[in-house]
CSV table of C-alpha atoms in Angstrom, one decimal:
chain,number,residue,atom,x,y,z
F,1,UNK,CA,0.0,0.0,0.0
F,2,UNK,CA,1.4,3.4,-1.0
F,3,UNK,CA,2.1,6.1,1.6
F,4,UNK,CA,-0.2,8.4,-0.4
F,5,UNK,CA,-3.1,6.0,0.1
F,6,UNK,CA,-2.2,5.5,3.7
F,7,UNK,CA,-2.2,9.2,4.5
F,8,UNK,CA,-5.4,10.0,2.6
F,9,UNK,CA,-8.1,11.2,5.0
F,10,UNK,CA,-11.3,9.1,4.9
F,11,UNK,CA,-14.2,10.6,3.1
F,12,UNK,CA,-17.5,11.1,4.9
F,13,UNK,CA,-20.9,11.1,3.3
F,14,UNK,CA,-23.2,14.0,4.1
F,15,UNK,CA,-25.5,11.6,5.9
F,16,UNK,CA,-22.7,10.8,8.3
F,17,UNK,CA,-22.8,14.3,9.7
F,18,UNK,CA,-25.1,14.8,12.7
F,19,UNK,CA,-28.1,17.1,11.9
F,20,UNK,CA,-27.2,19.3,14.9
F,21,UNK,CA,-23.8,20.0,13.5
F,22,UNK,CA,-25.3,20.8,10.1
F,23,UNK,CA,-27.6,23.2,11.7
F,24,UNK,CA,-24.7,24.9,13.5
F,25,UNK,CA,-22.8,25.2,10.2
F,26,UNK,CA,-25.9,26.7,8.4
F,27,UNK,CA,-26.3,29.1,11.3
F,28,UNK,CA,-23.2,30.9,10.0
F,29,UNK,CA,-25.2,32.0,6.9
F,30,UNK,CA,-27.2,34.1,9.4
F,31,UNK,CA,-24.1,35.9,10.6
F,32,UNK,CA,-23.7,37.5,7.2
F,33,UNK,CA,-25.3,41.0,7.4
F,34,UNK,CA,-26.6,40.8,3.8
F,35,UNK,CA,-30.3,40.5,3.0
F,36,UNK,CA,-29.8,37.2,1.2
F,37,UNK,CA,-29.8,35.0,4.3
F,38,UNK,CA,-32.8,32.9,3.5
F,39,UNK,CA,-32.1,32.7,-0.2
F,40,UNK,CA,-28.6,31.3,0.6
F,41,UNK,CA,-30.0,29.0,3.3
F,42,UNK,CA,-32.6,27.6,1.0
F,43,UNK,CA,-30.2,27.2,-1.9
F,44,UNK,CA,-27.6,25.4,0.2
F,45,UNK,CA,-30.1,23.2,2.0
F,46,UNK,CA,-31.8,22.2,-1.2
F,47,UNK,CA,-28.6,20.7,-2.5
F,48,UNK,CA,-29.4,17.5,-0.7
F,49,UNK,CA,-32.6,16.1,0.9
F,50,UNK,CA,-30.7,15.3,4.1
F,51,UNK,CA,-29.5,18.9,4.3
F,52,UNK,CA,-33.0,20.2,3.7
F,53,UNK,CA,-34.5,18.0,6.4
F,54,UNK,CA,-31.8,19.1,8.8
F,55,UNK,CA,-32.5,22.7,8.1
F,56,UNK,CA,-36.3,22.4,8.3
F,57,UNK,CA,-36.1,20.6,11.6
F,58,UNK,CA,-33.8,23.3,13.1
F,59,UNK,CA,-36.1,26.0,14.5
F,60,UNK,CA,-33.3,28.5,15.4
F,61,UNK,CA,-32.6,28.9,11.6
F,62,UNK,CA,-36.0,30.4,11.0
F,63,UNK,CA,-36.4,33.1,13.7
F,64,UNK,CA,-36.0,36.1,11.4
F,65,UNK,CA,-39.2,37.2,9.7
F,66,UNK,CA,-39.1,40.0,7.1
F,67,UNK,CA,-42.1,41.2,5.3
F,68,UNK,CA,-41.9,43.7,2.4
F,69,UNK,CA,-44.0,44.8,-0.5
F,70,UNK,CA,-43.0,41.6,-2.4
F,71,UNK,CA,-45.7,39.0,-2.3
F,72,UNK,CA,-43.1,36.2,-1.9
F,73,UNK,CA,-42.1,37.7,1.5
F,74,UNK,CA,-45.5,36.7,2.9
F,75,UNK,CA,-45.1,33.1,1.9
F,76,UNK,CA,-41.6,33.0,3.4
F,77,UNK,CA,-42.9,34.6,6.6
F,78,UNK,CA,-45.5,31.8,6.9
F,79,UNK,CA,-42.8,29.1,6.4
F,80,UNK,CA,-40.6,30.8,9.0
F,81,UNK,CA,-43.4,31.0,11.5
F,82,UNK,CA,-44.2,27.3,11.1
F,83,UNK,CA,-40.6,26.2,11.2
F,84,UNK,CA,-39.4,28.4,14.1
F,85,UNK,CA,-41.3,26.3,16.7
F,86,UNK,CA,-41.4,28.2,20.0
F,87,UNK,CA,-38.2,30.2,19.4
F,88,UNK,CA,-38.0,34.0,20.1
F,89,UNK,CA,-38.6,35.9,16.9
F,90,UNK,CA,-37.2,39.0,15.2
F,91,UNK,CA,-39.9,40.5,13.0
F,92,UNK,CA,-39.2,43.3,10.5
F,93,UNK,CA,-42.0,44.9,8.4
F,94,UNK,CA,-41.1,47.2,5.6
F,95,UNK,CA,-44.1,48.3,3.5
F,96,UNK,CA,-44.7,51.3,1.3
F,97,UNK,CA,-47.6,50.0,-0.9
F,98,UNK,CA,-51.1,48.7,-0.5
F,99,UNK,CA,-50.8,48.8,3.3
F,100,UNK,CA,-54.5,49.3,3.8
F,101,UNK,CA,-55.5,45.9,2.3
F,102,UNK,CA,-52.7,44.1,4.3
F,103,UNK,CA,-52.8,45.9,7.6
F,104,UNK,CA,-55.2,43.4,9.3
F,105,UNK,CA,-53.0,40.5,8.4
F,106,UNK,CA,-49.8,42.3,9.6
F,107,UNK,CA,-51.4,43.2,13.0
F,108,UNK,CA,-52.7,39.6,13.3
F,109,UNK,CA,-49.1,38.4,12.9
F,110,UNK,CA,-47.8,40.7,15.6
F,111,UNK,CA,-50.6,39.7,17.9
F,112,UNK,CA,-50.2,36.0,17.3
F,113,UNK,CA,-46.4,36.2,18.1
F,114,UNK,CA,-46.6,38.7,20.9
F,115,UNK,CA,-45.3,36.2,23.5
F,116,UNK,CA,-42.4,35.3,21.2
F,117,UNK,CA,-41.3,38.7,20.1
F,118,UNK,CA,-37.6,39.5,20.7
F,119,UNK,CA,-37.4,42.5,18.4
F,120,UNK,CA,-40.0,44.3,16.3
F,121,UNK,CA,-39.0,46.7,13.6
F,122,UNK,CA,-41.8,48.4,11.6
F,123,UNK,CA,-41.4,50.9,8.9
F,124,UNK,CA,-44.6,51.7,7.0
F,125,UNK,CA,-45.9,54.3,4.7
F,126,UNK,CA,-49.2,55.5,6.3
F,127,UNK,CA,-51.7,57.9,4.9
F,128,UNK,CA,-53.3,60.3,7.3
F,129,UNK,CA,-56.2,57.9,7.8
F,130,UNK,CA,-57.4,57.9,11.4
F,131,UNK,CA,-58.9,54.5,11.0
F,132,UNK,CA,-55.6,52.8,10.1
F,133,UNK,CA,-53.8,54.4,13.1
F,134,UNK,CA,-56.7,53.4,15.4
F,135,UNK,CA,-56.2,49.8,14.4
F,136,UNK,CA,-52.5,49.9,15.1
F,137,UNK,CA,-53.1,51.6,18.4
F,138,UNK,CA,-55.7,49.0,19.5
F,139,UNK,CA,-53.3,46.2,18.6
F,140,UNK,CA,-50.5,47.7,20.6
F,141,UNK,CA,-52.7,48.2,23.6
F,142,UNK,CA,-53.4,44.5,23.7
F,143,UNK,CA,-49.8,43.3,23.3
F,144,UNK,CA,-48.0,41.6,26.2
F,145,UNK,CA,-44.3,41.2,25.2
F,146,UNK,CA,-42.3,39.6,28.0
F,147,UNK,CA,-39.3,38.9,25.7
F,148,UNK,CA,-39.3,42.1,23.7
F,149,UNK,CA,-35.8,43.7,23.7
F,150,UNK,CA,-36.0,46.1,20.8
F,151,UNK,CA,-38.8,48.1,19.3
F,152,UNK,CA,-38.5,50.4,16.3
F,153,UNK,CA,-41.5,52.0,14.7
F,154,UNK,CA,-41.2,54.5,11.9
F,155,UNK,CA,-44.1,56.2,10.1
F,156,UNK,CA,-43.2,57.4,6.6
F,157,UNK,CA,-45.6,59.8,4.8
F,158,UNK,CA,-45.2,61.0,1.3
F,159,UNK,CA,-46.1,64.5,2.4
F,160,UNK,CA,-46.6,65.6,6.0
F,161,UNK,CA,-49.6,67.9,6.1
F,162,UNK,CA,-50.2,70.7,8.5
F,163,UNK,CA,-53.3,69.0,9.7
F,164,UNK,CA,-51.7,65.5,10.1
F,165,UNK,CA,-52.8,63.7,13.2
F,166,UNK,CA,-51.0,63.6,16.5
F,167,UNK,CA,-50.0,59.9,16.6
F,168,UNK,CA,-49.5,58.6,20.1
F,169,UNK,CA,-48.4,55.0,20.5
F,170,UNK,CA,-48.8,52.9,23.7
F,171,UNK,CA,-45.8,50.9,24.6
F,172,UNK,CA,-46.7,47.1,24.8
F,173,UNK,CA,-47.5,45.8,28.3
F,174,UNK,CA,-45.1,43.6,30.2
F,175,UNK,CA,-42.1,44.9,28.2
F,176,UNK,CA,-39.8,44.6,31.2
F,177,UNK,CA,-36.8,43.5,29.0
F,178,UNK,CA,-37.1,46.3,26.5
F,179,UNK,CA,-33.7,47.8,26.1
F,180,UNK,CA,-34.0,49.8,22.8
F,181,UNK,CA,-36.9,52.0,21.8
F,182,UNK,CA,-36.9,54.1,18.6
F,183,UNK,CA,-40.0,56.0,17.4
F,184,UNK,CA,-40.1,58.2,14.3
F,185,UNK,CA,-43.0,60.5,13.5
F,186,UNK,CA,-44.8,59.0,16.6
F,187,UNK,CA,-45.1,60.3,20.1
F,188,UNK,CA,-44.9,57.7,22.8
F,189,UNK,CA,-47.3,57.5,25.6
F,190,UNK,CA,-45.0,59.0,28.2
F,191,UNK,CA,-46.7,57.5,31.2
F,192,UNK,CA,-46.0,54.0,29.8
F,193,UNK,CA,-42.3,54.8,29.5
F,194,UNK,CA,-41.8,55.4,33.2
F,195,UNK,CA,-42.0,51.6,33.8
F,196,UNK,CA,-39.1,50.8,31.4
F,197,UNK,CA,-36.3,50.6,33.9
F,198,UNK,CA,-34.1,48.4,31.6
F,199,UNK,CA,-34.2,50.9,28.7
F,200,UNK,CA,-30.7,51.6,27.3
F,201,UNK,CA,-31.3,53.3,24.0
F,202,UNK,CA,-34.1,55.8,23.6
F,203,UNK,CA,-34.6,57.6,20.3
F,204,UNK,CA,-37.7,59.8,19.7
F,205,UNK,CA,-38.3,61.8,16.6
F,206,UNK,CA,-41.6,63.7,16.4
F,207,UNK,CA,-43.1,67.1,15.7
F,208,UNK,CA,-45.7,66.7,18.4
F,209,UNK,CA,-43.6,65.3,21.2
F,210,UNK,CA,-42.4,68.7,22.3
F,211,UNK,CA,-45.9,69.9,23.0
F,212,UNK,CA,-45.9,67.7,26.1
F,213,UNK,CA,-45.1,69.4,29.4
F,214,UNK,CA,-41.4,69.4,30.4
F,215,UNK,CA,-42.2,67.6,33.6
F,216,UNK,CA,-43.6,64.5,31.7
F,217,UNK,CA,-40.2,64.0,29.9
F,218,UNK,CA,-38.3,64.6,33.1
F,219,UNK,CA,-40.3,61.8,34.8
F,220,UNK,CA,-39.4,59.4,32.0
F,221,UNK,CA,-35.7,60.3,32.2
F,222,UNK,CA,-35.6,60.0,35.9
F,223,UNK,CA,-37.1,56.5,35.6
F,224,UNK,CA,-34.5,55.5,32.9
F,225,UNK,CA,-31.4,55.0,35.1
F,226,UNK,CA,-30.0,52.4,32.6
F,227,UNK,CA,-30.0,54.8,29.6
F,228,UNK,CA,-26.8,54.7,27.6
F,229,UNK,CA,-27.9,56.6,24.5
F,230,UNK,CA,-30.5,59.3,24.3
F,231,UNK,CA,-31.6,61.0,21.0
F,232,UNK,CA,-34.4,63.6,20.9
F,233,UNK,CA,-35.4,65.1,17.6
F,234,UNK,CA,-38.0,67.6,16.7
F,235,UNK,CA,-39.1,67.2,13.1
F,236,UNK,CA,-40.3,70.2,11.1
F,237,UNK,CA,-42.4,72.3,13.4
F,238,UNK,CA,-45.3,74.4,12.1
F,239,UNK,CA,-45.5,76.8,15.0
F,240,UNK,CA,-43.8,77.6,18.3
F,241,UNK,CA,-45.3,78.2,21.6
F,242,UNK,CA,-45.0,81.4,23.6
F,243,UNK,CA,-41.4,82.8,23.9
F,244,UNK,CA,-39.4,81.7,26.9
F,245,UNK,CA,-36.2,83.3,28.2
F,246,UNK,CA,-33.5,81.7,30.3
F,247,UNK,CA,-34.8,83.4,33.4
F,248,UNK,CA,-38.2,81.7,32.9
F,249,UNK,CA,-37.0,78.2,32.6
F,250,UNK,CA,-39.1,76.0,34.9
F,251,UNK,CA,-37.5,74.7,38.1
F,252,UNK,CA,-37.2,71.0,37.8
F,253,UNK,CA,-35.3,68.4,40.0
F,254,UNK,CA,-31.9,67.1,38.7
F,255,UNK,CA,-32.1,64.3,36.2
F,256,UNK,CA,-29.6,61.5,37.1
F,257,UNK,CA,-28.5,59.4,34.2
F,258,UNK,CA,-25.5,57.5,35.6
F,259,UNK,CA,-24.9,55.4,32.5
F,260,UNK,CA,-25.6,57.9,29.7
F,261,UNK,CA,-22.7,57.9,27.2
F,262,UNK,CA,-24.2,59.6,24.1
F,263,UNK,CA,-26.7,62.5,24.1
F,264,UNK,CA,-28.1,63.9,20.9
F,265,UNK,CA,-30.5,66.9,20.5
F,266,UNK,CA,-31.7,67.8,17.0
F,267,UNK,CA,-33.7,70.8,16.0
F,268,UNK,CA,-34.9,71.3,19.6
F,269,UNK,CA,-35.7,74.9,20.7
F,270,UNK,CA,-32.9,76.7,22.6
F,271,UNK,CA,-34.8,76.9,25.9
F,272,UNK,CA,-35.4,73.1,25.9
F,273,UNK,CA,-31.7,72.5,25.1
F,274,UNK,CA,-30.7,74.8,28.0
F,275,UNK,CA,-33.2,73.1,30.3
F,276,UNK,CA,-31.8,69.6,29.7
F,277,UNK,CA,-28.2,70.6,29.8
F,278,UNK,CA,-28.6,72.4,33.1
F,279,UNK,CA,-30.6,69.6,34.7
F,280,UNK,CA,-29.0,66.4,33.6
F,281,UNK,CA,-26.3,64.8,35.7
F,282,UNK,CA,-24.4,62.3,33.5
F,283,UNK,CA,-21.0,61.4,35.0
F,284,UNK,CA,-20.2,58.9,32.2
F,285,UNK,CA,-21.3,61.0,29.2
F,286,UNK,CA,-18.7,60.9,26.4
F,287,UNK,CA,-20.4,62.3,23.3
F,288,UNK,CA,-22.7,65.2,22.9
F,289,UNK,CA,-24.4,66.1,19.6
F,290,UNK,CA,-26.3,69.3,19.0
F,291,UNK,CA,-28.0,70.1,15.6
F,292,UNK,CA,-30.2,73.0,14.8
F,293,UNK,CA,-30.6,73.1,11.1
F,294,UNK,CA,-34.2,72.2,9.9
F,295,UNK,CA,-37.6,73.5,10.4
F,296,UNK,CA,-36.4,76.6,12.3
F,297,UNK,CA,-37.5,80.2,11.5
F,298,UNK,CA,-34.8,82.8,12.3
F,299,UNK,CA,-37.5,85.5,12.7
F,300,UNK,CA,-39.0,83.6,15.6
F,301,UNK,CA,-38.2,85.3,18.9
F,302,UNK,CA,-37.9,82.0,20.6
F,303,UNK,CA,-34.7,81.4,18.7
F,304,UNK,CA,-33.1,84.6,19.9
F,305,UNK,CA,-31.8,83.0,23.1
F,306,UNK,CA,-29.4,84.8,25.4
F,307,UNK,CA,-27.1,81.9,26.4
F,308,UNK,CA,-25.0,84.1,28.7
F,309,UNK,CA,-28.1,84.5,31.0
F,310,UNK,CA,-28.4,80.8,31.7
F,311,UNK,CA,-27.9,80.0,35.4
F,312,UNK,CA,-24.7,78.3,36.5
F,313,UNK,CA,-24.8,74.6,35.9
F,314,UNK,CA,-22.4,71.7,36.6
F,315,UNK,CA,-20.0,70.9,33.8
F,316,UNK,CA,-19.9,67.6,31.9
F,317,UNK,CA,-16.2,66.8,32.7
F,318,UNK,CA,-16.5,63.3,31.1
F,319,UNK,CA,-17.4,64.5,27.6
F,320,UNK,CA,-14.6,64.1,25.2
F,321,UNK,CA,-16.4,64.5,21.8
F,322,UNK,CA,-18.5,67.4,20.6
F,323,UNK,CA,-20.5,67.4,17.4
F,324,UNK,CA,-22.1,70.8,16.7
F,325,UNK,CA,-24.1,71.7,13.6
F,326,UNK,CA,-26.1,74.9,13.9
F,327,UNK,CA,-27.6,77.0,11.1
F,328,UNK,CA,-26.2,80.5,11.2
F,329,UNK,CA,-29.7,82.0,11.4
F,330,UNK,CA,-30.7,80.0,14.4
F,331,UNK,CA,-28.4,81.4,17.0
F,332,UNK,CA,-28.2,85.2,17.2
F,333,UNK,CA,-25.7,85.3,20.0
F,334,UNK,CA,-23.2,82.9,18.5
F,335,UNK,CA,-20.3,84.1,20.7
F,336,UNK,CA,-22.4,83.4,23.8
F,337,UNK,CA,-23.3,79.9,22.7
F,338,UNK,CA,-19.6,79.2,21.9
F,339,UNK,CA,-18.5,80.3,25.4
F,340,UNK,CA,-21.5,78.3,26.9
F,341,UNK,CA,-20.3,75.1,25.2
F,342,UNK,CA,-16.7,75.7,26.3
F,343,UNK,CA,-17.9,76.2,29.8
F,344,UNK,CA,-20.2,73.1,29.8
F,345,UNK,CA,-17.7,70.7,28.2
F,346,UNK,CA,-14.3,71.7,29.6
F,347,UNK,CA,-12.4,68.5,28.7
F,348,UNK,CA,-13.3,68.2,25.0
F,349,UNK,CA,-10.7,66.2,23.0
F,350,UNK,CA,-12.5,66.0,19.7
F,351,UNK,CA,-14.6,68.7,18.0
F,352,UNK,CA,-16.6,68.2,14.8
F,353,UNK,CA,-18.3,71.3,13.5
F,354,UNK,CA,-19.3,72.1,9.9
F,355,UNK,CA,-17.0,75.0,8.9
F,356,UNK,CA,-19.7,77.4,7.9
F,357,UNK,CA,-20.9,77.3,11.6
F,358,UNK,CA,-17.3,76.6,12.7
F,359,UNK,CA,-16.0,79.9,11.4
F,360,UNK,CA,-18.3,81.9,13.7
F,361,UNK,CA,-17.4,79.7,16.7
F,362,UNK,CA,-13.7,79.7,16.0
F,363,UNK,CA,-13.7,83.5,15.9
F,364,UNK,CA,-15.6,83.6,19.2
F,365,UNK,CA,-13.2,81.2,20.9
F,366,UNK,CA,-10.1,82.9,19.6
F,367,UNK,CA,-11.4,86.3,20.7
F,368,UNK,CA,-12.3,85.1,24.1
F,369,UNK,CA,-9.1,83.2,24.8
F,370,UNK,CA,-7.0,86.1,23.6
F,371,UNK,CA,-8.0,88.0,26.7
F,372,UNK,CA,-6.7,85.4,29.1
F,373,UNK,CA,-3.2,84.9,30.5
F,374,UNK,CA,-3.2,81.3,31.6
F,375,UNK,CA,-4.0,77.9,30.2
F,376,UNK,CA,-7.6,78.3,31.2
F,377,UNK,CA,-10.0,81.1,30.3
F,378,UNK,CA,-11.5,83.6,32.7
F,379,UNK,CA,-14.0,82.2,35.2
F,380,UNK,CA,-15.3,78.7,34.5
F,381,UNK,CA,-14.8,78.8,30.7
F,382,UNK,CA,-12.3,76.2,29.5
F,383,UNK,CA,-9.9,76.9,26.7
F,384,UNK,CA,-9.9,73.1,26.0
F,385,UNK,CA,-6.4,72.1,27.0
F,386,UNK,CA,-7.2,68.5,26.0
F,387,UNK,CA,-8.4,69.3,22.5
F,388,UNK,CA,-6.5,67.1,20.0
F,389,UNK,CA,-8.7,66.7,17.0
F,390,UNK,CA,-10.8,69.2,15.0
F,391,UNK,CA,-13.0,68.2,12.1
F,392,UNK,CA,-14.6,70.9,9.9
F,393,UNK,CA,-16.6,69.2,7.1
F,394,UNK,CA,-18.8,71.0,4.6
F,395,UNK,CA,-22.4,69.9,5.2
F,396,UNK,CA,-23.9,72.2,2.6
F,397,UNK,CA,-21.8,72.6,-0.6
F,398,UNK,CA,-23.6,75.8,-1.4
F,399,UNK,CA,-22.5,77.3,1.9
F,400,UNK,CA,-19.0,77.9,0.8
F,401,UNK,CA,-19.7,81.5,-0.5
F,402,UNK,CA,-16.0,82.0,-1.3
F,403,UNK,CA,-15.0,81.8,2.3
F,404,UNK,CA,-12.4,79.0,2.2
F,405,UNK,CA,-9.4,81.4,2.5
F,406,UNK,CA,-11.0,83.2,5.4
F,407,UNK,CA,-11.6,79.8,7.1
F,408,UNK,CA,-7.9,78.9,6.8
F,409,UNK,CA,-6.9,82.3,8.2
F,410,UNK,CA,-9.4,81.9,11.2
F,411,UNK,CA,-8.0,78.5,12.1
F,412,UNK,CA,-4.5,79.8,11.9
F,413,UNK,CA,-5.5,82.6,14.3
F,414,UNK,CA,-7.1,80.1,16.7
F,415,UNK,CA,-4.1,77.8,16.7
F,416,UNK,CA,-1.8,80.8,17.3
F,417,UNK,CA,-3.9,81.8,20.2
F,418,UNK,CA,-3.6,78.3,21.7
F,419,UNK,CA,0.1,78.3,21.2
F,420,UNK,CA,0.5,81.7,22.9
F,421,UNK,CA,-1.2,80.3,26.0
F,422,UNK,CA,1.0,77.2,26.0
F,423,UNK,CA,-1.7,74.8,25.0
F,424,UNK,CA,-0.8,71.5,23.3
F,425,UNK,CA,-1.0,71.4,19.5
F,426,UNK,CA,-3.8,69.5,17.7
F,427,UNK,CA,-2.9,66.0,16.5
F,428,UNK,CA,-5.6,66.0,13.8
F,429,UNK,CA,-7.0,68.9,11.8
F,430,UNK,CA,-9.4,67.8,9.0
F,431,UNK,CA,-10.7,70.4,6.6
F,432,UNK,CA,-13.0,70.2,3.6
F,433,UNK,CA,-12.5,73.1,1.2
F,434,UNK,CA,-13.1,74.0,-2.5
F,435,UNK,CA,-10.3,72.8,-4.8
F,436,UNK,CA,-10.2,76.3,-6.3
F,437,UNK,CA,-8.8,77.6,-3.0
F,438,UNK,CA,-5.4,76.5,-4.4
F,439,UNK,CA,-5.5,79.5,-6.7
F,440,UNK,CA,-5.5,81.8,-3.7
F,441,UNK,CA,-2.1,83.5,-3.4
F,442,UNK,CA,-1.9,82.9,0.3
F,443,UNK,CA,-2.8,79.2,0.2
F,444,UNK,CA,0.7,77.7,0.4
F,445,UNK,CA,1.7,80.1,3.2
F,446,UNK,CA,-1.5,79.3,5.2
F,447,UNK,CA,-0.9,75.6,4.9
F,448,UNK,CA,2.7,75.9,5.9
F,449,UNK,CA,1.7,77.9,8.9
F,450,UNK,CA,-1.0,75.4,9.9
F,451,UNK,CA,1.5,72.5,9.7
F,452,UNK,CA,3.9,74.4,12.0
F,453,UNK,CA,1.1,75.0,14.6
F,454,UNK,CA,0.1,71.3,14.6
F,455,UNK,CA,1.8,68.4,16.3
F,456,UNK,CA,3.3,67.2,13.0
F,457,UNK,CA,3.0,68.1,9.3
F,458,UNK,CA,1.0,65.0,8.8
F,459,UNK,CA,-1.6,66.2,11.3
F,460,UNK,CA,-3.1,68.5,8.6
F,461,UNK,CA,-5.7,66.7,6.4
F,462,UNK,CA,-7.3,68.8,3.7
F,463,UNK,CA,-10.0,67.2,1.5
F,464,UNK,CA,-10.8,69.1,-1.7
F,465,UNK,CA,-14.5,69.0,-2.8
F,466,UNK,CA,-15.4,68.1,-6.3
F,467,UNK,CA,-17.6,70.4,-8.1
F,468,UNK,CA,-18.0,72.8,-11.0
F,469,UNK,CA,-16.7,75.8,-9.2
F,470,UNK,CA,-15.2,78.6,-11.2
F,471,UNK,CA,-11.5,79.0,-10.7
F,472,UNK,CA,-12.1,82.4,-9.1
F,473,UNK,CA,-14.7,81.1,-6.5
F,474,UNK,CA,-12.4,80.7,-3.6
F,475,UNK,CA,-9.3,82.5,-4.9
F,476,UNK,CA,-10.2,85.6,-2.7
């Protein structure tokens, strides 16, 4: 007998492999994040009858149910429901067409699986039909979801009308394990949120939510001691309430969020931003995001907020990353807001701010720090001695307005001010500018000066935007 024949590994027939091992191997298809999981699973399992039977008899392979506008998704959902046994289910519903004729069936599926739901992700295109929303509301009021860990519900409308209804969604009963809640164009029933002590991720996007009294939200936050990520977004608002000044902010008890690490506020009125930032105690907060760009009317008096009149508040010493995106028309007292942010987040290490907004803030910081003699600014306003990274992207290409050379000069001035006060240089400076800025006569000098003010020449990262700009656009 040859050595080759002796060393050859014995060949096994597919039927020699235990079904449990086959199921474990097929489970790896599910680890792929693509949307072809079931098509791959079915194709592989149909290559042999033994494989097919092993797959069909493995309930953990069929726990993901996805329903779309395609009719075939309904048949696959039925097969998954039958084959999954008593396993916990992850159900995703994505429908944009003919919802009215299918709504009863969808709600029946949710009701039928209520005790097995592990996650429920619904994104539907809903007309302003009160009857359809009443059906959804009635269904959710009856749900008892002891295993539900994630709930995401998004209403998509082709055109939000001024008279669109105020959609309030009750949170399912017995959702004691709910850790992630995301609602878009829906207002949650706030009283039902106060029982969700295990909630870690809360994201609410609505244009009606902000009509609720401040105290209701505060009660929810005080009951959410496990929160790690909080995102509150106000979508396009039609009108604002009566004007409120810093001195008229309601007195509320401190909100203790000991595990909060990321906090995002989008298009929320200034007084509400101030109220939350002066009330929340979050010793583990690392990232704060503030956006005020959409649905805001600069002529509205509510937006003319005097940030320098806000009562003293504790600083967020743990925050290391700031992401600020504010439309120029929204904040009248930009210098006051710039100083307020520096005071509130004294240990910032990374700053991301679109440069159209950033120019205004950079000028304010440089002007304020120029009056100081030490490494820290006057009073409780930090000059950010730990700042190491600054990112200035262009969110709006039209916003350039031939200001790229001025931006480079302003950043040079800011870095010179920091150097004068003995502050460490930045390790990363990322800029997005028009390619035509290269034709500016002072471009090379500005870049050379920036490199000298940074920790190393490689610390400067300039990205040139593609476009059809004229050669003179940013040549100053």
